[in-house]
Amino acid sequence: MSAANELRPEDSFWNLIAVYLRMERLRRGLSQSQVAEIIQADKQRVANTEAGRLNMTSVQAEQLDEAWGTLFRVLRKYAVTLGRDQEWWKQLIDFETGALIVKSYVSKYIPVPFQTETYARQLLTARRGVRDIEAAVKGRMARSSLLLDQLPKLDLWALIDEEALDPPIPSEAKREQLQVLLDLTERTSVRIIPARTWHIGGEGNFELITTSTGANVGYMWAQLGGRLVHDAPEVRELALRYDRIGAKALTEHGSQELIEQKLERLNEHRVAQEQQIRHG
């Protein structure tokens, strides 16, 4: 049974829209390619929308309403207004699986999949908004494995604030985190934004994904979840935001050197402490 056949319209407004689209298409005897012509997209976009993997954009809803006399625009308005998608995590994982490119920016923190387990646990504990810390850590580590296991087919990029390189965690955990990050710079694109640099990253954390089919989508992180961005203008705005933040960052080589310097200072401090203990 196909994903479209398994969708339950009672589960969410987005599912209802997907089922409604397929029903209206079949009622008119149209192929997915013919619907794609109406919304100025490709057949894969229609298939993903009917399967609930992509949400219909406002422009597409208006195009279908004009062509068919339907109510997609109204349904989409309710879907956006009334509901935070309860499957936001599943959506993100679905798009990251088999992705061609993933670019991320998380303000003041080292993002997944660059986090160590210790770092993730310390971060989640400090936030105090997570009920089951261990389950959350397990989820982060699973997502990290998903992304890292796709290298080198996956092109993985990250912009990281320098502030994130000095987290308020024990020195040994900090050394471990910096070493893991440094090792991953050999396999990914990591660029550090120098401290005290003004940029627009404070407007929110986000991720840009080029999916296995070549579609470009965005993901905006929220305090209690996330929101998938399908509309081309919004995705372009996120891509522009990423480029503007990146314009403030060091080169990949300069970023490696900065991480190495911070790691070296931590190691020197550890040696000094050990000597002090021996002679104390």
CSV table of C-alpha atoms in Angstrom, one decimal:
chain,number,residue,atom,x,y,z
A,1,MET,CA,0.0,0.0,0.0
A,2,SER,CA,1.3,3.4,-0.9
A,3,ALA,CA,2.0,6.2,1.6
A,4,ALA,CA,-0.9,8.2,0.1
A,5,ASN,CA,-3.3,5.3,0.7
A,6,GLU,CA,-2.2,5.0,4.3
A,7,LEU,CA,-2.8,8.7,5.2
A,8,ARG,CA,-5.5,9.4,7.8
A,9,PRO,CA,-7.2,12.7,7.1
A,10,GLU,CA,-8.5,12.8,10.7
A,11,ASP,CA,-4.9,13.0,12.1
A,12,SER,CA,-4.1,16.5,10.9
A,13,PHE,CA,-5.2,19.3,8.5
A,14,TRP,CA,-2.2,18.6,6.4
A,15,ASN,CA,-3.2,15.0,6.0
A,16,LEU,CA,-6.7,16.2,5.1
A,17,ILE,CA,-5.3,18.5,2.4
A,18,ALA,CA,-3.1,15.6,1.0
A,19,VAL,CA,-6.1,13.2,0.8
A,20,TYR,CA,-8.3,16.0,-0.6
A,21,LEU,CA,-5.8,16.7,-3.4
A,22,ARG,CA,-5.6,13.0,-4.4
A,23,MET,CA,-9.3,12.6,-4.3
A,24,GLU,CA,-9.9,15.7,-6.5
A,25,ARG,CA,-7.2,14.6,-8.9
A,26,LEU,CA,-8.7,11.1,-9.3
A,27,ARG,CA,-12.2,12.5,-9.6
A,28,ARG,CA,-11.1,14.5,-12.6
A,29,GLY,CA,-9.2,11.6,-14.1
A,30,LEU,CA,-5.9,13.5,-14.0
A,31,SER,CA,-2.4,12.2,-13.7
A,32,GLN,CA,0.1,13.6,-11.2
A,33,SER,CA,2.0,15.1,-14.2
A,34,GLN,CA,-1.1,17.0,-15.3
A,35,VAL,CA,-1.6,18.4,-11.8
A,36,ALA,CA,2.1,19.3,-11.7
A,37,GLU,CA,1.5,21.5,-14.8
A,38,ILE,CA,-1.3,23.4,-12.9
A,39,ILE,CA,0.9,24.2,-9.9
A,40,GLN,CA,4.0,24.7,-12.0
A,41,ALA,CA,6.0,21.9,-10.4
A,42,ASP,CA,7.1,18.4,-11.2
A,43,LYS,CA,5.4,15.1,-10.8
A,44,GLN,CA,7.5,14.2,-7.8
A,45,ARG,CA,6.2,17.3,-5.9
A,46,VAL,CA,2.6,16.2,-6.4
A,47,ALA,CA,3.4,12.7,-5.3
A,48,ASN,CA,5.1,13.9,-2.2
A,49,THR,CA,2.2,16.3,-1.4
A,50,GLU,CA,-0.3,13.5,-1.8
A,51,ALA,CA,1.8,11.2,0.4
A,52,GLY,CA,2.0,13.9,3.1
A,53,ARG,CA,5.8,14.3,2.8
A,54,LEU,CA,5.5,17.9,1.5
A,55,ASN,CA,2.9,20.5,2.5
A,56,MET,CA,1.1,22.4,-0.2
A,57,THR,CA,2.3,26.0,-0.6
A,58,SER,CA,0.0,29.0,-0.5
A,59,VAL,CA,0.7,29.7,-4.2
A,60,GLN,CA,-0.1,26.1,-5.2
A,61,ALA,CA,-3.4,26.2,-3.1
A,62,GLU,CA,-4.5,29.3,-5.0
A,63,GLN,CA,-3.6,27.8,-8.4
A,64,LEU,CA,-5.6,24.7,-7.7
A,65,ASP,CA,-8.6,26.7,-6.4
A,66,GLU,CA,-8.6,28.8,-9.5
A,67,ALA,CA,-8.4,25.8,-11.8
A,68,TRP,CA,-10.8,23.5,-9.9
A,69,GLY,CA,-13.0,25.7,-7.8
A,70,THR,CA,-11.8,23.9,-4.6
A,71,LEU,CA,-11.1,25.1,-1.1
A,72,PHE,CA,-7.4,24.3,-0.7
A,73,ARG,CA,-6.5,27.9,0.2
A,74,VAL,CA,-9.0,27.9,3.1
A,75,LEU,CA,-7.9,24.4,4.3
A,76,ARG,CA,-4.2,25.5,4.2
A,77,LYS,CA,-5.0,28.6,6.2
A,78,TYR,CA,-6.5,26.5,9.0
A,79,ALA,CA,-3.6,24.0,8.8
A,80,VAL,CA,-1.1,26.8,9.3
A,81,THR,CA,-3.1,28.7,11.9
A,82,LEU,CA,-4.4,26.0,14.2
A,83,GLY,CA,-1.9,23.3,14.3
A,84,ARG,CA,1.8,22.8,15.1
A,85,ASP,CA,2.6,19.6,13.2
A,86,GLN,CA,2.8,16.8,15.8
A,87,GLU,CA,5.2,14.8,13.6
A,88,TRP,CA,7.8,17.6,13.1
A,89,TRP,CA,10.6,15.3,14.2
A,90,LYS,CA,9.6,12.5,11.8
A,91,GLN,CA,9.4,15.0,9.0
A,92,LEU,CA,12.9,16.3,9.7
A,93,ILE,CA,14.3,12.7,9.8
A,94,ASP,CA,12.5,11.8,6.6
A,95,PHE,CA,14.0,14.7,4.7
A,96,GLU,CA,17.5,14.2,6.1
A,97,THR,CA,17.5,10.5,5.1
A,98,GLY,CA,19.2,10.2,1.8
A,99,ALA,CA,19.7,14.0,1.6
A,100,LEU,CA,22.3,15.5,-0.8
A,101,ILE,CA,23.1,18.6,1.2
A,102,VAL,CA,22.4,19.6,4.8
A,103,LYS,CA,23.4,23.1,6.1
A,104,SER,CA,22.7,24.1,9.7
A,105,TYR,CA,23.0,27.1,12.0
A,106,VAL,CA,22.2,26.9,15.7
A,107,SER,CA,22.8,30.1,17.7
A,108,LYS,CA,25.5,29.8,20.3
A,109,TYR,CA,25.5,26.0,20.4
A,110,ILE,CA,27.3,23.2,18.5
A,111,PRO,CA,24.6,21.6,16.3
A,112,VAL,CA,23.7,18.0,15.7
A,113,PRO,CA,25.5,15.8,14.4
A,114,PHE,CA,28.7,17.4,15.8
A,115,GLN,CA,27.6,17.0,19.5
A,116,THR,CA,29.1,14.4,21.7
A,117,GLU,CA,26.8,12.4,24.0
A,118,THR,CA,28.1,14.2,27.0
A,119,TYR,CA,27.7,17.6,25.5
A,120,ALA,CA,24.1,16.8,24.4
A,121,ARG,CA,23.2,15.6,27.9
A,122,GLN,CA,24.7,18.7,29.6
A,123,LEU,CA,22.9,21.0,27.1
A,124,LEU,CA,19.5,19.3,27.5
A,125,THR,CA,19.9,19.2,31.3
A,126,ALA,CA,20.7,22.9,31.4
A,127,ARG,CA,17.6,23.8,29.4
A,128,ARG,CA,15.3,22.2,32.0
A,129,GLY,CA,12.5,21.9,29.5
A,130,VAL,CA,13.0,18.3,28.6
A,131,ARG,CA,11.2,15.7,30.8
A,132,ASP,CA,13.1,12.6,29.7
A,133,ILE,CA,16.7,13.6,29.3
A,134,GLU,CA,18.0,10.2,28.4
A,135,ALA,CA,15.4,9.6,25.7
A,136,ALA,CA,16.2,13.0,24.2
A,137,VAL,CA,20.0,12.3,24.2
A,138,LYS,CA,19.3,8.9,22.5
A,139,GLY,CA,17.3,10.7,19.8
A,140,ARG,CA,20.1,13.2,19.2
A,141,MET,CA,22.7,10.4,18.9
A,142,ALA,CA,20.5,8.5,16.6
A,143,ARG,CA,20.1,11.5,14.3
A,144,SER,CA,23.8,12.2,14.5
A,145,SER,CA,24.5,8.6,13.3
A,146,LEU,CA,21.9,9.0,10.6
A,147,LEU,CA,23.7,12.0,9.2
A,148,LEU,CA,27.3,11.0,9.7
A,149,ASP,CA,26.7,7.5,8.2
A,150,GLN,CA,25.7,9.2,5.0
A,151,LEU,CA,29.1,10.8,4.5
A,152,PRO,CA,30.6,11.3,2.0
A,153,LYS,CA,27.5,11.1,-0.2
A,154,LEU,CA,25.9,13.7,2.0
A,155,ASP,CA,27.5,17.2,1.8
A,156,LEU,CA,27.3,18.4,5.4
A,157,TRP,CA,27.8,22.1,6.3
A,158,ALA,CA,27.6,24.0,9.6
A,159,LEU,CA,28.1,27.6,10.8
A,160,ILE,CA,29.1,27.7,14.5
A,161,ASP,CA,29.4,30.7,16.8
A,162,GLU,CA,32.8,30.9,18.5
A,163,GLU,CA,31.0,31.1,21.8
A,164,ALA,CA,29.8,27.5,21.3
A,165,LEU,CA,33.5,26.4,21.5
A,166,ASP,CA,33.6,27.3,25.2
A,167,PRO,CA,30.5,25.7,26.7
A,168,PRO,CA,30.1,25.8,30.5
A,169,ILE,CA,30.8,22.1,31.0
A,170,PRO,CA,33.7,20.2,32.7
A,171,SER,CA,37.1,20.6,31.0
A,172,GLU,CA,37.4,16.9,30.0
A,173,ALA,CA,33.9,17.0,28.3
A,174,LYS,CA,34.9,20.2,26.6
A,175,ARG,CA,38.1,18.7,25.3
A,176,GLU,CA,36.2,15.7,24.0
A,177,GLN,CA,33.7,17.9,22.2
A,178,LEU,CA,36.4,20.0,20.6
A,179,GLN,CA,38.3,17.0,19.5
A,180,VAL,CA,35.2,15.4,17.9
A,181,LEU,CA,34.4,18.7,16.2
A,182,LEU,CA,38.0,19.0,14.9
A,183,ASP,CA,38.0,15.5,13.6
A,184,LEU,CA,34.8,16.1,11.7
A,185,THR,CA,36.2,19.2,10.0
A,186,GLU,CA,38.1,16.7,7.8
A,187,ARG,CA,34.8,15.2,6.5
A,188,THR,CA,32.4,18.2,6.6
A,189,SER,CA,32.4,21.9,6.1
A,190,VAL,CA,32.7,23.7,9.5
A,191,ARG,CA,33.1,27.4,9.7
A,192,ILE,CA,33.4,29.4,12.9
A,193,ILE,CA,31.9,32.9,13.3
A,194,PRO,CA,34.3,34.9,15.5
A,195,ALA,CA,33.2,36.1,18.9
A,196,ARG,CA,31.7,39.6,19.1
A,197,THR,CA,30.6,39.5,15.5
A,198,TRP,CA,27.2,41.0,14.7
A,199,HIS,CA,25.1,38.8,12.3
A,200,ILE,CA,21.5,37.8,11.7
A,201,GLY,CA,21.7,34.4,13.3
A,202,GLY,CA,19.8,35.6,16.3
A,203,GLU,CA,16.6,35.6,14.3
A,204,GLY,CA,16.3,31.8,14.8
A,205,ASN,CA,18.0,28.4,14.3
A,206,PHE,CA,17.4,26.7,11.0
A,207,GLU,CA,18.5,24.1,8.6
A,208,LEU,CA,18.6,23.9,4.8
A,209,ILE,CA,18.1,20.5,3.1
A,210,THR,CA,18.5,19.5,-0.5
A,211,THR,CA,16.6,16.2,-0.5
A,212,SER,CA,17.4,13.0,-2.4
A,213,THR,CA,15.2,14.1,-5.2
A,214,GLY,CA,16.9,17.5,-5.5
A,215,ALA,CA,14.1,19.5,-3.8
A,216,ASN,CA,15.1,22.4,-1.5
A,217,VAL,CA,13.3,22.7,1.8
A,218,GLY,CA,14.0,24.5,5.0
A,219,TYR,CA,13.5,23.7,8.7
A,220,MET,CA,13.1,26.3,11.3
A,221,TRP,CA,13.6,25.3,14.9
A,222,ALA,CA,11.2,26.4,17.6
A,223,GLN,CA,11.3,26.1,21.4
A,224,LEU,CA,8.9,23.1,21.4
A,225,GLY,CA,9.5,21.6,18.0
A,226,GLY,CA,10.0,22.8,14.5
A,227,ARG,CA,8.4,24.0,11.3
A,228,LEU,CA,9.1,22.7,7.8
A,229,VAL,CA,9.4,25.4,5.2
A,230,HIS,CA,8.2,24.5,1.7
A,231,ASP,CA,7.4,27.8,0.0
A,232,ALA,CA,10.2,28.7,-2.4
A,233,PRO,CA,10.4,32.4,-1.3
A,234,GLU,CA,10.8,31.3,2.4
A,235,VAL,CA,13.5,28.7,1.4
A,236,ARG,CA,15.3,31.4,-0.6
A,237,GLU,CA,15.2,33.7,2.4
A,238,LEU,CA,16.7,31.1,4.6
A,239,ALA,CA,19.4,30.4,2.1
A,240,LEU,CA,20.2,34.1,1.9
A,241,ARG,CA,20.3,34.3,5.7
A,242,TYR,CA,22.8,31.4,5.7
A,243,ASP,CA,25.0,33.1,3.2
A,244,ARG,CA,24.9,36.4,5.2
A,245,ILE,CA,25.9,34.6,8.4
A,246,GLY,CA,28.6,32.7,6.4
A,247,ALA,CA,30.0,36.0,5.1
A,248,LYS,CA,31.0,36.8,8.7
A,249,ALA,CA,32.6,33.4,9.3
A,250,LEU,CA,36.2,32.3,9.1
A,251,THR,CA,37.3,30.1,6.3
A,252,GLU,CA,37.3,26.3,6.8
A,253,HIS,CA,41.1,26.3,7.3
A,254,GLY,CA,40.9,29.3,9.7
A,255,SER,CA,38.1,27.6,11.6
A,256,GLN,CA,40.2,24.4,12.0
A,257,GLU,CA,43.1,26.5,13.3
A,258,LEU,CA,40.8,28.2,15.9
A,259,ILE,CA,39.5,24.9,17.2
A,260,GLU,CA,43.1,23.6,17.4
A,261,GLN,CA,44.2,26.6,19.4
A,262,LYS,CA,41.4,26.2,21.9
A,263,LEU,CA,42.0,22.5,22.2
A,264,GLU,CA,45.7,23.2,22.7
A,265,ARG,CA,45.0,25.6,25.5
A,266,LEU,CA,42.8,23.1,27.2
A,267,ASN,CA,45.5,20.5,27.0
A,268,GLU,CA,48.1,22.9,28.3
A,269,HIS,CA,45.8,23.8,31.2
A,270,ARG,CA,45.4,20.1,32.0
A,271,VAL,CA,49.2,19.5,32.0
A,272,ALA,CA,49.7,22.5,34.3
A,273,GLN,CA,47.1,21.2,36.7
A,274,GLU,CA,48.6,17.7,36.8
A,275,GLN,CA,52.1,19.2,37.5
A,276,GLN,CA,50.6,21.3,40.2
A,277,ILE,CA,49.0,18.3,41.8
A,278,ARG,CA,52.3,16.3,41.6
A,279,HIS,CA,54.3,19.2,43.2
A,280,GLY,CA,51.6,20.4,45.5
